[in-house]
């Protein structure tokens, strides 16, 4: 059994590596201990650490190469140190939430500690060379949330290996030889997303290596309650590869057995890398010496016998004993190493804390001086209070300044003006610290895509809307080899509404392919593929089913740019269809949910397939993620086929006036817009002129203030929407009345017309009575005019 590699080592080299590994394990443990103390003293807000998992992670780091990818969770600190994806200084900087991305490159202080991430793009949003570094996709706190993207990260290696037309993308892959490493806790293997991911990887046969850190518990819940047979690898034996060559290679090893861990990881990853197949390493008998996190103590739920066992089988203690037994080191040598390591970690921690405070020291001193200069007794006391604070936070500093400005609100002085200017200037600094990079803000952002008008031939060719989408996709697939499309029924039949019809035959199964019914993993595939430089279109068959993918969309994709402060991007386009099909499960418009959970993604709601095509033409040229919701009842409606179907653009955030009018501004989108247009005809007969506006996208919303300008003319507003009451209509109202200052133009109460507060029942009558109809729109507009002029527009009911 060779512990390190196929290269023969001298005894001194062997001893040196053993000592280096023990040092990393011991120092990582000291960081866990000190980190917990820092939280309990109040310097850090929350702490979660990787104690008890050190040896397995060192073994994994030995086989983690440049170009490989990690998709893990918050127990991986020792792996992060051993692989070099972070260091001790950066670890403590994250613990203290240091807002400087150069000091804390994983998140710029936006994520809790042990949430690792490597920068894969530069400050301008350009891709770095992933093959020359070890890569970690940004962690999420949901303990199974790292699994879906792992599929895409591994699938990308297979794609790069198999497709000759991508061989030039040498900064993303070395002929597909990369392994995607995933880690998960034993308790989280109870989650559906774990099984969904495993099944997908087994079907696809991709180079994915999953490590399960098994310490017997999920916070306070033991394996006997978490897992059938109390053993995840036992119940997954059906996935073991067989004579057909399908499934997983499954390995099992104890977390305190250093020689076996090193040998197991070397063998497992060799199989994964060379045979390009998935492997699973179940690491058992791990411990968690400090409990789950700083929020509680494991002594409350572990028995005395379990705690004694954990002390005896602590992996660092076992490695130390093994090194003494094999006479690799003497006790004196190890004691000296341990003393040096403790001193080293304590020194680093103190220095990082000092550096953290120094960032704000200048702001503190400037604020104190400016508040003193106000020459106000109350403000003076505030400044003195701040001056005497030993370790003030930004909250303390800026809270003082804001309070001082309130105190002198009635004064007019040069000192007050100086303080106000200082505060306003530093608001820009704090915006960068805490609010920036919701999108990557690169030159490939949607706002920089050249606007190209739609062009039609002299003889208009009316076709089904689906044919426009089909032509748009064909043109883009021919233009850019990086584009892929996948989802349920996308491949063989070209999706249920034929937007991808014939594309698999034309471009091959490697670019247009089916997936199983696994919405969360479909989105995860998209994220992983996009992180590795590809341009995925991930299809969720119906908008209602996006609920099954919302965790991957919200926790991962939508927050990716923000939580890495622009260090990572994943330009996934999520394609789906929704709105007015009849029935509880196929007619949803949960727009409020999407608006709340998908900040960091564009939300496109095209009224027809031409508009959808123009949006795809923008998104497929940009580097920002988006959700496109096509109108489900619009695929067979006739539209003129553009000449430049793969080139014209519909700029995101630009609302369009569909019909000019003078009496009421009516804002609607998607399928409901056609209802409004039909109602406009009857309203004209009633002597009412409405101005119809289609915002086209809800994120961003009407960046040119088209709605507000219309309201300044009509002074009356109606929002028509298929979401439930208080949903997207409330968001649109907020945007128009607050952001666009539309409140000041109102002559009457603004109104919303929405679906009822339940899902629509099946059938045309269910649709009529549940969602806005032409009759509803006519009567809602008429009621607004009745309020304005009851004599001219007498009450109907």
GROMACS .gro file of N, CA and C in nm, residues 9-76:
model
  204
    9UNK      N    1   0.957   0.721  -0.244
    9UNK     CA    2   1.005   0.822  -0.153
    9UNK      C    3   1.115   0.765  -0.065
   10UNK      N    4   1.212   0.850  -0.035
   10UNK     CA    5   1.311   0.811   0.065
   10UNK      C    6   1.243   0.817   0.202
   11UNK      N    7   1.306   0.759   0.302
   11UNK     CA    8   1.248   0.762   0.436
   11UNK      C    9   1.232   0.905   0.485
   12UNK      N   10   1.333   0.988   0.459
   12UNK     CA   11   1.325   1.127   0.506
   12UNK      C   12   1.212   1.203   0.437
   13UNK      N   13   1.194   1.175   0.307
   13UNK     CA   14   1.083   1.239   0.236
   13UNK      C   15   0.949   1.192   0.290
   14UNK      N   16   0.941   1.062   0.317
   14UNK     CA   17   0.818   1.004   0.374
   14UNK      C   18   0.788   1.068   0.510
   15UNK      N   19   0.890   1.077   0.594
   15UNK     CA   20   0.873   1.137   0.726
   15UNK      C   21   0.833   1.283   0.714
   16UNK      N   22   0.896   1.354   0.621
   16UNK     CA   23   0.867   1.496   0.604
   16UNK      C   24   0.722   1.518   0.564
   17UNK      N   25   0.670   1.433   0.475
   17UNK     CA   26   0.530   1.448   0.433
   17UNK      C   27   0.434   1.415   0.547
   18UNK      N   28   0.468   1.312   0.624
   18UNK     CA   29   0.384   1.279   0.738
   18UNK      C   30   0.376   1.394   0.838
   19UNK      N   31   0.491   1.451   0.867
   19UNK     CA   32   0.495   1.561   0.963
   19UNK      C   33   0.419   1.681   0.909
   20UNK      N   34   0.434   1.709   0.779
   20UNK     CA   35   0.362   1.821   0.717
   20UNK      C   36   0.212   1.800   0.726
   21UNK      N   37   0.168   1.677   0.703
   21UNK     CA   38   0.024   1.648   0.712
   21UNK      C   39  -0.026   1.663   0.856
   22UNK      N   40   0.052   1.613   0.951
   22UNK     CA   41   0.012   1.625   1.090
   22UNK      C   42   0.006   1.773   1.130
   23UNK      N   43   0.101   1.849   1.080
   23UNK     CA   44   0.102   1.992   1.115
   23UNK      C   45  -0.024   2.062   1.064
   24UNK      N   46  -0.062   2.034   0.939
   24UNK     CA   47  -0.183   2.096   0.884
   24UNK      C   48  -0.305   2.055   0.966
   25UNK      N   49  -0.314   1.926   0.998
   25UNK     CA   50  -0.428   1.878   1.076
   25UNK      C   51  -0.433   1.945   1.212
   26UNK      N   52  -0.319   1.952   1.279
   26UNK     CA   53  -0.314   2.011   1.413
   26UNK      C   54  -0.347   2.160   1.406
   27UNK      N   55  -0.290   2.230   1.309
   27UNK     CA   56  -0.315   2.374   1.298
   27UNK      C   57  -0.460   2.402   1.262
   28UNK      N   58  -0.518   2.319   1.177
   28UNK     CA   59  -0.659   2.337   1.145
   28UNK      C   60  -0.746   2.318   1.269
   29UNK      N   61  -0.710   2.222   1.353
   29UNK     CA   62  -0.784   2.201   1.478
   29UNK      C   63  -0.771   2.323   1.569
   30UNK      N   64  -0.651   2.379   1.577
   30UNK     CA   65  -0.632   2.498   1.660
   30UNK      C   66  -0.716   2.615   1.608
   31UNK      N   67  -0.726   2.625   1.478
   31UNK     CA   68  -0.810   2.730   1.419
   31UNK      C   69  -0.956   2.711   1.459
   32UNK      N   70  -1.001   2.585   1.460
   32UNK     CA   71  -1.139   2.558   1.503
   32UNK      C   72  -1.159   2.599   1.649
   33UNK      N   73  -1.063   2.568   1.732
   33UNK     CA   74  -1.075   2.599   1.875
   33UNK      C   75  -1.075   2.750   1.897
   34UNK      N   76  -0.978   2.820   1.835
   34UNK     CA   77  -0.969   2.965   1.851
   34UNK      C   78  -1.089   3.033   1.786
   35UNK      N   79  -1.130   2.983   1.671
   35UNK     CA   80  -1.245   3.042   1.603
   35UNK      C   81  -1.370   3.038   1.690
   36UNK      N   82  -1.392   2.928   1.756
   36UNK     CA   83  -1.508   2.916   1.846
   36UNK      C   84  -1.498   3.019   1.959
   37UNK      N   85  -1.379   3.036   2.013
   37UNK     CA   86  -1.360   3.134   2.119
   37UNK      C   87  -1.389   3.275   2.070
   38UNK      N   88  -1.349   3.306   1.949
   38UNK     CA   89  -1.372   3.440   1.894
   38UNK      C   90  -1.520   3.470   1.880
   39UNK      N   91  -1.598   3.367   1.850
   39UNK     CA   92  -1.743   3.387   1.842
   39UNK      C   93  -1.800   3.408   1.983
   40UNK      N   94  -1.756   3.328   2.076
   40UNK     CA   95  -1.809   3.339   2.212
   40UNK      C   96  -1.770   3.470   2.279
   41UNK      N   97  -1.660   3.532   2.235
   41UNK     CA   98  -1.622   3.664   2.288
   41UNK      C   99  -1.692   3.778   2.216
   42UNK      N  100  -1.762   3.746   2.106
   42UNK     CA  101  -1.837   3.848   2.035
   42UNK      C  102  -1.764   3.912   1.919
   43UNK      N  103  -1.640   3.875   1.894
   43UNK     CA  104  -1.567   3.934   1.782
   43UNK      C  105  -1.623   3.885   1.648
   44UNK      N  106  -1.668   3.762   1.646
   44UNK     CA  107  -1.734   3.707   1.528
   44UNK      C  108  -1.877   3.671   1.566
   45UNK      N  109  -1.965   3.668   1.468
   45UNK     CA  110  -2.107   3.650   1.496
   45UNK      C  111  -2.150   3.504   1.500
   46UNK      N  112  -2.084   3.420   1.425
   46UNK     CA  113  -2.124   3.280   1.417
   46UNK      C  114  -2.004   3.200   1.369
   47UNK      N  115  -1.992   3.079   1.419
   47UNK     CA  116  -1.880   2.997   1.376
   47UNK      C  117  -1.921   2.854   1.351
   48UNK      N  118  -1.873   2.800   1.240
   48UNK     CA  119  -1.894   2.659   1.209
   48UNK      C  120  -1.763   2.608   1.153
   49UNK      N  121  -1.718   2.491   1.199
   49UNK     CA  122  -1.580   2.452   1.173
   49UNK      C  123  -1.571   2.307   1.128
   50UNK      N  124  -1.451   2.267   1.090
   50UNK     CA  125  -1.429   2.134   1.033
   50UNK      C  126  -1.356   2.040   1.124
   51UNK      N  127  -1.360   2.064   1.256
   51UNK     CA  128  -1.288   1.978   1.348
   51UNK      C  129  -1.344   1.835   1.345
   52UNK      N  130  -1.253   1.739   1.352
   52UNK     CA  131  -1.289   1.598   1.347
   52UNK      C  132  -1.284   1.539   1.208
   53UNK      N  133  -1.270   1.625   1.106
   53UNK     CA  134  -1.270   1.579   0.967
   53UNK      C  135  -1.132   1.595   0.901
   54UNK      N  136  -1.031   1.625   0.982
   54UNK     CA  137  -0.903   1.673   0.927
   54UNK      C  138  -0.831   1.572   0.839
   55UNK      N  139  -0.818   1.448   0.883
   55UNK     CA  140  -0.733   1.353   0.810
   55UNK      C  141  -0.791   1.316   0.674
   56UNK      N  142  -0.920   1.293   0.669
   56UNK     CA  143  -0.983   1.257   0.541
   56UNK      C  144  -0.966   1.370   0.440
   57UNK      N  145  -0.975   1.492   0.488
   57UNK     CA  146  -0.963   1.605   0.397
   57UNK      C  147  -0.820   1.626   0.349
   58UNK      N  148  -0.723   1.594   0.433
   58UNK     CA  149  -0.583   1.597   0.388
   58UNK      C  150  -0.561   1.491   0.280
   59UNK      N  151  -0.617   1.373   0.300
   59UNK     CA  152  -0.604   1.267   0.200
   59UNK      C  153  -0.669   1.308   0.069
   60UNK      N  154  -0.786   1.373   0.076
   60UNK     CA  155  -0.853   1.418  -0.046
   60UNK      C  156  -0.772   1.525  -0.117
   61UNK      N  157  -0.711   1.615  -0.039
   61UNK     CA  158  -0.633   1.723  -0.098
   61UNK      C  159  -0.513   1.671  -0.176
   62UNK      N  160  -0.461   1.554  -0.138
   62UNK     CA  161  -0.344   1.498  -0.206
   62UNK      C  162  -0.373   1.463  -0.351
   63UNK      N  163  -0.500   1.436  -0.383
   63UNK     CA  164  -0.535   1.395  -0.519
   63UNK      C  165  -0.614   1.502  -0.592
   64UNK      N  166  -0.622   1.619  -0.535
   64UNK     CA  167  -0.694   1.732  -0.594
   64UNK      C  168  -0.593   1.814  -0.675
   65UNK      N  169  -0.612   1.821  -0.807
   65UNK     CA  170  -0.514   1.879  -0.897
   65UNK      C  171  -0.559   2.015  -0.951
   66UNK      N  172  -0.466   2.087  -1.010
   66UNK     CA  173  -0.501   2.206  -1.085
   66UNK      C  174  -0.603   2.169  -1.193
   67UNK      N  175  -0.705   2.251  -1.206
   67UNK     CA  176  -0.811   2.224  -1.303
   67UNK      C  177  -0.931   2.154  -1.243
   68UNK      N  178  -0.910   2.082  -1.132
   68UNK     CA  179  -1.022   2.014  -1.066
   68UNK      C  180  -1.115   2.116  -1.001
   69UNK      N  181  -1.233   2.068  -0.966
   69UNK     CA  182  -1.335   2.153  -0.904
   69UNK      C  183  -1.386   2.090  -0.776
   70UNK      N  184  -1.419   2.175  -0.683
   70UNK     CA  185  -1.482   2.133  -0.558
   70UNK      C  186  -1.622   2.195  -0.549
   71UNK      N  187  -1.718   2.114  -0.504
   71UNK     CA  188  -1.850   2.165  -0.467
   71UNK      C  189  -1.882   2.103  -0.332
   72UNK      N  190  -1.850   2.176  -0.226
   72UNK     CA  191  -1.858   2.117  -0.093
   72UNK      C  192  -1.945   2.194   0.001
   73UNK      N  193  -1.923   2.168   0.130
   73UNK     CA  194  -2.002   2.239   0.230
   73UNK      C  195  -1.910   2.281   0.344
   74UNK      N  196  -1.969   2.333   0.449
   74UNK     CA  197  -1.893   2.413   0.545
   74UNK      C  198  -1.813   2.335   0.648
   75UNK      N  199  -1.779   2.211   0.619
   75UNK     CA  200  -1.690   2.135   0.707
   75UNK      C  201  -1.551   2.116   0.646
   76UNK      N  202  -1.525   2.180   0.533
   76UNK     CA  203  -1.407   2.144   0.452
   76UNK      C  204  -1.285   2.231   0.478
   0.00000   0.00000   0.00000
